[in-house]
Amino acid sequence: MSTWKEFYTQIRDPEWPDCETELEFDHLPQHIQTECIENFGYIPGSFKNKSKLVNKRFPIVSDTACQLKWTWSTIYLTTEKTASCHRTNDHKFDTQTFDFHNTPSKIDDREKMLQGQWPQNGCKYCQDIEKAKGQSDRITNLDFPGIHAPKELDQDINAIHVSPRMLEVYFDNTCNLKCLYCGPHFSSLWDAENVKFGQPAFAKSKDIERNKQKLFDWLKIHRQDLTVFNILGGEPLYQPELEQCLEFFEQYPAPELKLQMFTNLNARLPYLQKIIQRVKRLIDNECIREFEITASLDCWGAPQEYVRYPLDLQQWEKNFEYLVGESWINLIINSTVTPLTIKTLPGLLQKINVWSEKRKIYHYQNSVNNPRHMFIDIFGDIFQEDFASAIELKPTHTPEELASKDYLIGIAKQSQHGGPKPKEVHRLFDFLNTMDHRRNTHWPTVFPWLVDEFKKYKLSK
């Protein structure tokens, strides 16, 4: 939620007195203060740096209208491409004009959505989930807290040339992990491994530095329209661009901006602490209003270290517990749900619930776009007990938590829809054997249940 008033209106008992501003919280009866904190996760003062924009449902109404298509832009500096959702196909944009948000492809998609048609550039993911009666990304983001429609829609509900509210940038592919569902586009370790085993190197744009400067020039002009700026990689904690962004906002403040970093959190703790304290100074000096970290972790134990190789889970936990102690940071854990992670997702959720006893930790999840052999439904309907265990552990105290739980229920439905897929099962088997050969790992030890599952398809190591 963006404002105290929204939060209090959502949770208040009819018997409670009015409380128009967060400053009046201390005047509420003590039992109400206690209930707000203990039952609803409120942290006193936490709305001080929230956006002043009131949350509203996305105003365009059609059978296919998606807030992300109007509000969100992603830029990949390595490939000079853009997208308005992680599910849609990215495409080239004109780096001379640097108008990445109103490309012909995005304009065409918006026009189709106004007419209730599904665009054909990657929207099939949500289309399929909705056919399965699940909660798609599109539906989730129509009314998701903290996402605000472009200012142009206040004057023209059918506007298709608009200003983005949320911008995320993949600066480079420098990364210290090579997750199984990733690849050289987002991981320099993946790229180096591919080259070692005879594959061509990932071809980056030769104009990355020029385009990075164009991005900062764009931000100088448009940063006041943004509510969220996301820094991604690769891995931001291993990229110089992270500190370049902090230096930019020191010089060009954006007091209404939430800065968010997406990280695998597998860095040295002293460097993480250095970055965190620098961001704290940005907030204290009103250069930005809020900071959020989305830490990637899919499950728990040995399966996680195998999937997100070469993750050091002990280091991750040490770093995360440091962040738990920095209560001014909004903390999110995001999990990618695959056949290899769902069985130990409940273990991660148990850890999150323990951390949440100290302060609110949000958890979201998604399923993969590619490769197809990592799709949750390739084995058919075999994970329902695992999903049931995970769903039961999801809290439901806030609208965000309810939306997250509904989304996991949607992935569970997705896992039942359309499988099994023997060709993809065979591809997964071959892929895991290839990874073991490359990385000196041994998947049957980590995933003993998978040995029996592969036998159903006459596959054995």
PDB file of C-alpha atoms in Angstrom, residues 65-207:
ATOM      1  CA  ALA A  65      -5.964  -4.830 -20.616  1.00  0.00           C
ATOM      2  CA  CYS A  66      -2.680  -5.110 -18.714  1.00  0.00           C
ATOM      3  CA  GLN A  67      -1.290  -2.396 -16.464  1.00  0.00           C
ATOM      4  CA  LEU A  68       2.289  -3.450 -17.225  1.00  0.00           C
ATOM      5  CA  LYS A  69       1.932  -2.641 -20.912  1.00  0.00           C
ATOM      6  CA  TRP A  70       1.211   1.006 -20.063  1.00  0.00           C
ATOM      7  CA  THR A  71       3.179   1.459 -16.859  1.00  0.00           C
ATOM      8  CA  TRP A  72       6.321  -0.680 -17.014  1.00  0.00           C
ATOM      9  CA  SER A  73       9.439  -0.689 -19.167  1.00  0.00           C
ATOM     10  CA  THR A  74      12.476  -2.925 -19.089  1.00  0.00           C
ATOM     11  CA  ILE A  75      15.712  -2.048 -20.868  1.00  0.00           C
ATOM     12  CA  TYR A  76      18.475  -4.518 -21.731  1.00  0.00           C
ATOM     13  CA  LEU A  77      21.592  -2.506 -22.469  1.00  0.00           C
ATOM     14  CA  THR A  78      23.524  -5.584 -23.616  1.00  0.00           C
ATOM     15  CA  THR A  79      21.140  -6.173 -26.542  1.00  0.00           C
ATOM     16  CA  GLU A  80      19.529  -2.733 -27.040  1.00  0.00           C
ATOM     17  CA  LYS A  81      16.104  -4.281 -26.462  1.00  0.00           C
ATOM     18  CA  THR A  82      13.055  -3.433 -24.392  1.00  0.00           C
ATOM     19  CA  ALA A  83       9.888  -5.067 -23.083  1.00  0.00           C
ATOM     20  CA  SER A  84       6.954  -4.171 -20.853  1.00  0.00           C
ATOM     21  CA  CYS A  85       6.708  -7.465 -18.994  1.00  0.00           C
ATOM     22  CA  HIS A  86       9.064 -10.345 -18.223  1.00  0.00           C
ATOM     23  CA  ARG A  87       6.729 -12.674 -20.106  1.00  0.00           C
ATOM     24  CA  THR A  88       6.558 -10.808 -23.407  1.00  0.00           C
ATOM     25  CA  ASN A  89       9.069 -10.892 -26.226  1.00  0.00           C
ATOM     26  CA  ASP A  90      11.695  -8.178 -26.006  1.00  0.00           C
ATOM     27  CA  HIS A  91      12.438  -6.184 -29.141  1.00  0.00           C
ATOM     28  CA  LYS A  92      14.870  -3.607 -30.454  1.00  0.00           C
ATOM     29  CA  PHE A  93      14.288   0.071 -29.765  1.00  0.00           C
ATOM     30  CA  ASP A  94      15.790   3.189 -31.315  1.00  0.00           C
ATOM     31  CA  THR A  95      18.782   4.027 -29.137  1.00  0.00           C
ATOM     32  CA  GLN A  96      19.167   7.401 -30.885  1.00  0.00           C
ATOM     33  CA  THR A  97      15.810   8.755 -29.717  1.00  0.00           C
ATOM     34  CA  PHE A  98      15.900   6.445 -26.676  1.00  0.00           C
ATOM     35  CA  ASP A  99      12.100   6.248 -26.606  1.00  0.00           C
ATOM     36  CA  PHE A 100      12.005   2.705 -25.280  1.00  0.00           C
ATOM     37  CA  HIS A 101       8.502   2.970 -23.817  1.00  0.00           C
ATOM     38  CA  ASN A 102       6.529   3.941 -26.935  1.00  0.00           C
ATOM     39  CA  THR A 103       7.930   1.613 -29.560  1.00  0.00           C
ATOM     40  CA  PRO A 104       5.703   0.565 -32.472  1.00  0.00           C
ATOM     41  CA  SER A 105       5.403  -2.909 -30.939  1.00  0.00           C
ATOM     42  CA  LYS A 106       4.224  -1.603 -27.554  1.00  0.00           C
ATOM     43  CA  ILE A 107       1.800   0.829 -29.192  1.00  0.00           C
ATOM     44  CA  ASP A 108       0.316  -2.008 -31.243  1.00  0.00           C
ATOM     45  CA  ASP A 109      -0.056  -4.163 -28.114  1.00  0.00           C
ATOM     46  CA  ARG A 110      -1.862  -1.352 -26.283  1.00  0.00           C
ATOM     47  CA  GLU A 111      -4.216  -0.833 -29.201  1.00  0.00           C
ATOM     48  CA  LYS A 112      -5.088  -4.537 -29.237  1.00  0.00           C
ATOM     49  CA  MET A 113      -5.700  -4.535 -25.493  1.00  0.00           C
ATOM     50  CA  LEU A 114      -8.037  -1.553 -25.783  1.00  0.00           C
ATOM     51  CA  GLN A 115     -10.063  -3.694 -28.184  1.00  0.00           C
ATOM     52  CA  GLY A 116     -10.037  -6.711 -25.861  1.00  0.00           C
ATOM     53  CA  GLN A 117      -7.648  -8.690 -28.073  1.00  0.00           C
ATOM     54  CA  TRP A 118      -4.592 -10.634 -26.889  1.00  0.00           C
ATOM     55  CA  PRO A 119      -1.282  -9.394 -28.337  1.00  0.00           C
ATOM     56  CA  GLN A 120       0.823 -12.115 -29.924  1.00  0.00           C
ATOM     57  CA  ASN A 121       4.180 -11.031 -28.516  1.00  0.00           C
ATOM     58  CA  GLY A 122       4.389 -13.227 -25.441  1.00  0.00           C
ATOM     59  CA  CYS A 123       1.027 -12.637 -23.771  1.00  0.00           C
ATOM     60  CA  LYS A 124       0.112 -16.297 -24.275  1.00  0.00           C
ATOM     61  CA  TYR A 125       1.579 -17.023 -20.828  1.00  0.00           C
ATOM     62  CA  CYS A 126      -1.180 -15.066 -19.067  1.00  0.00           C
ATOM     63  CA  GLN A 127      -3.749 -16.190 -21.610  1.00  0.00           C
ATOM     64  CA  ASP A 128      -3.034 -19.848 -20.782  1.00  0.00           C
ATOM     65  CA  ILE A 129      -3.134 -19.304 -17.017  1.00  0.00           C
ATOM     66  CA  GLU A 130      -6.451 -17.500 -17.285  1.00  0.00           C
ATOM     67  CA  LYS A 131      -7.849 -20.357 -19.371  1.00  0.00           C
ATOM     68  CA  ALA A 132      -6.830 -22.665 -16.519  1.00  0.00           C
ATOM     69  CA  LYS A 133      -8.720 -20.352 -14.087  1.00  0.00           C
ATOM     70  CA  GLY A 134      -5.450 -19.272 -12.474  1.00  0.00           C
ATOM     71  CA  GLN A 135      -4.218 -15.878 -11.290  1.00  0.00           C
ATOM     72  CA  SER A 136      -2.128 -14.468 -14.133  1.00  0.00           C
ATOM     73  CA  ASP A 137       0.439 -11.677 -13.997  1.00  0.00           C
ATOM     74  CA  ARG A 138      -2.025  -9.508 -15.905  1.00  0.00           C
ATOM     75  CA  ILE A 139      -4.815  -9.954 -13.359  1.00  0.00           C
ATOM     76  CA  THR A 140      -2.461  -9.590 -10.397  1.00  0.00           C
ATOM     77  CA  ASN A 141      -1.102  -6.270 -11.623  1.00  0.00           C
ATOM     78  CA  LEU A 142      -4.450  -4.660 -12.414  1.00  0.00           C
ATOM     79  CA  ASP A 143      -4.808  -3.840  -8.736  1.00  0.00           C
ATOM     80  CA  PHE A 144      -1.381  -4.520  -7.243  1.00  0.00           C
ATOM     81  CA  PRO A 145      -0.286  -2.125  -4.455  1.00  0.00           C
ATOM     82  CA  GLY A 146       2.437   0.329  -5.398  1.00  0.00           C
ATOM     83  CA  ILE A 147       1.853   0.309  -9.164  1.00  0.00           C
ATOM     84  CA  HIS A 148       0.452   3.559 -10.542  1.00  0.00           C
ATOM     85  CA  ALA A 149      -0.947   4.261 -13.999  1.00  0.00           C
ATOM     86  CA  PRO A 150       0.776   6.791 -16.291  1.00  0.00           C
ATOM     87  CA  LYS A 151      -0.192  10.421 -15.748  1.00  0.00           C
ATOM     88  CA  GLU A 152      -1.542  10.665 -19.330  1.00  0.00           C
ATOM     89  CA  LEU A 153      -4.465   8.382 -18.453  1.00  0.00           C
ATOM     90  CA  ASP A 154      -5.812  11.046 -16.085  1.00  0.00           C
ATOM     91  CA  GLN A 155      -6.697  13.134 -19.148  1.00  0.00           C
ATOM     92  CA  ASP A 156      -7.292  10.440 -21.780  1.00  0.00           C
ATOM     93  CA  ILE A 157      -8.361   6.955 -20.708  1.00  0.00           C
ATOM     94  CA  ASN A 158      -7.439   5.637 -24.176  1.00  0.00           C
ATOM     95  CA  ALA A 159      -3.961   7.169 -24.339  1.00  0.00           C
ATOM     96  CA  ILE A 160      -1.403   4.836 -25.888  1.00  0.00           C
ATOM     97  CA  HIS A 161       1.613   7.171 -25.943  1.00  0.00           C
ATOM     98  CA  VAL A 162       2.449   7.413 -22.249  1.00  0.00           C
ATOM     99  CA  SER A 163       5.242   7.965 -19.733  1.00  0.00           C
ATOM    100  CA  PRO A 164       6.485   4.971 -17.761  1.00  0.00           C
ATOM    101  CA  ARG A 165       6.032   4.877 -14.004  1.00  0.00           C
ATOM    102  CA  MET A 166       8.321   1.915 -13.447  1.00  0.00           C
ATOM    103  CA  LEU A 167      11.662   1.427 -15.152  1.00  0.00           C
ATOM    104  CA  GLU A 168      14.039  -1.464 -14.713  1.00  0.00           C
ATOM    105  CA  VAL A 169      17.463  -1.722 -16.273  1.00  0.00           C
ATOM    106  CA  TYR A 170      19.633  -4.752 -16.965  1.00  0.00           C
ATOM    107  CA  PHE A 171      22.973  -3.003 -17.177  1.00  0.00           C
ATOM    108  CA  ASP A 172      25.203  -5.948 -18.051  1.00  0.00           C
ATOM    109  CA  ASN A 173      25.433  -9.729 -17.681  1.00  0.00           C
ATOM    110  CA  THR A 174      28.238  -9.748 -15.083  1.00  0.00           C
ATOM    111  CA  CYS A 175      27.147 -12.324 -12.517  1.00  0.00           C
ATOM    112  CA  ASN A 176      28.669 -14.686  -9.968  1.00  0.00           C
ATOM    113  CA  LEU A 177      26.050 -17.449 -10.426  1.00  0.00           C
ATOM    114  CA  LYS A 178      24.864 -19.584 -13.320  1.00  0.00           C
ATOM    115  CA  CYS A 179      21.356 -20.685 -12.352  1.00  0.00           C
ATOM    116  CA  LEU A 180      19.953 -23.648 -14.266  1.00  0.00           C
ATOM    117  CA  TYR A 181      17.060 -21.654 -15.739  1.00  0.00           C
ATOM    118  CA  CYS A 182      19.296 -18.722 -16.711  1.00  0.00           C
ATOM    119  CA  GLY A 183      21.813 -18.287 -19.529  1.00  0.00           C
ATOM    120  CA  PRO A 184      24.568 -16.090 -20.989  1.00  0.00           C
ATOM    121  CA  HIS A 185      22.239 -13.113 -21.529  1.00  0.00           C
ATOM    122  CA  PHE A 186      22.107 -12.596 -17.758  1.00  0.00           C
ATOM    123  CA  SER A 187      25.192 -14.431 -16.523  1.00  0.00           C
ATOM    124  CA  SER A 188      28.823 -13.954 -17.479  1.00  0.00           C
ATOM    125  CA  LEU A 189      29.607 -17.266 -15.727  1.00  0.00           C
ATOM    126  CA  TRP A 190      27.130 -19.025 -18.016  1.00  0.00           C
ATOM    127  CA  ASP A 191      28.799 -17.328 -20.967  1.00  0.00           C
ATOM    128  CA  ALA A 192      32.288 -18.392 -19.850  1.00  0.00           C
ATOM    129  CA  GLU A 193      31.106 -21.961 -19.284  1.00  0.00           C
ATOM    130  CA  ASN A 194      29.545 -22.115 -22.733  1.00  0.00           C
ATOM    131  CA  VAL A 195      32.754 -20.865 -24.337  1.00  0.00           C
ATOM    132  CA  LYS A 196      34.787 -23.407 -22.369  1.00  0.00           C
ATOM    133  CA  PHE A 197      32.647 -26.185 -23.838  1.00  0.00           C
ATOM    134  CA  GLY A 198      32.800 -24.952 -27.425  1.00  0.00           C
ATOM    135  CA  GLN A 199      29.810 -22.643 -27.793  1.00  0.00           C
ATOM    136  CA  PRO A 200      30.052 -19.089 -29.176  1.00  0.00           C
ATOM    137  CA  ALA A 201      30.352 -16.164 -26.764  1.00  0.00           C
ATOM    138  CA  PHE A 202      27.346 -13.985 -26.013  1.00  0.00           C
ATOM    139  CA  ALA A 203      27.403 -10.996 -28.364  1.00  0.00           C
ATOM    140  CA  LYS A 204      26.871  -7.725 -26.494  1.00  0.00           C
ATOM    141  CA  SER A 205      26.118  -4.363 -28.033  1.00  0.00           C
ATOM    142  CA  LYS A 206      29.307  -2.484 -28.800  1.00  0.00           C
ATOM    143  CA  ASP A 207      27.563   0.708 -27.655  1.00  0.00           C
TER     144      ASP A 207
END
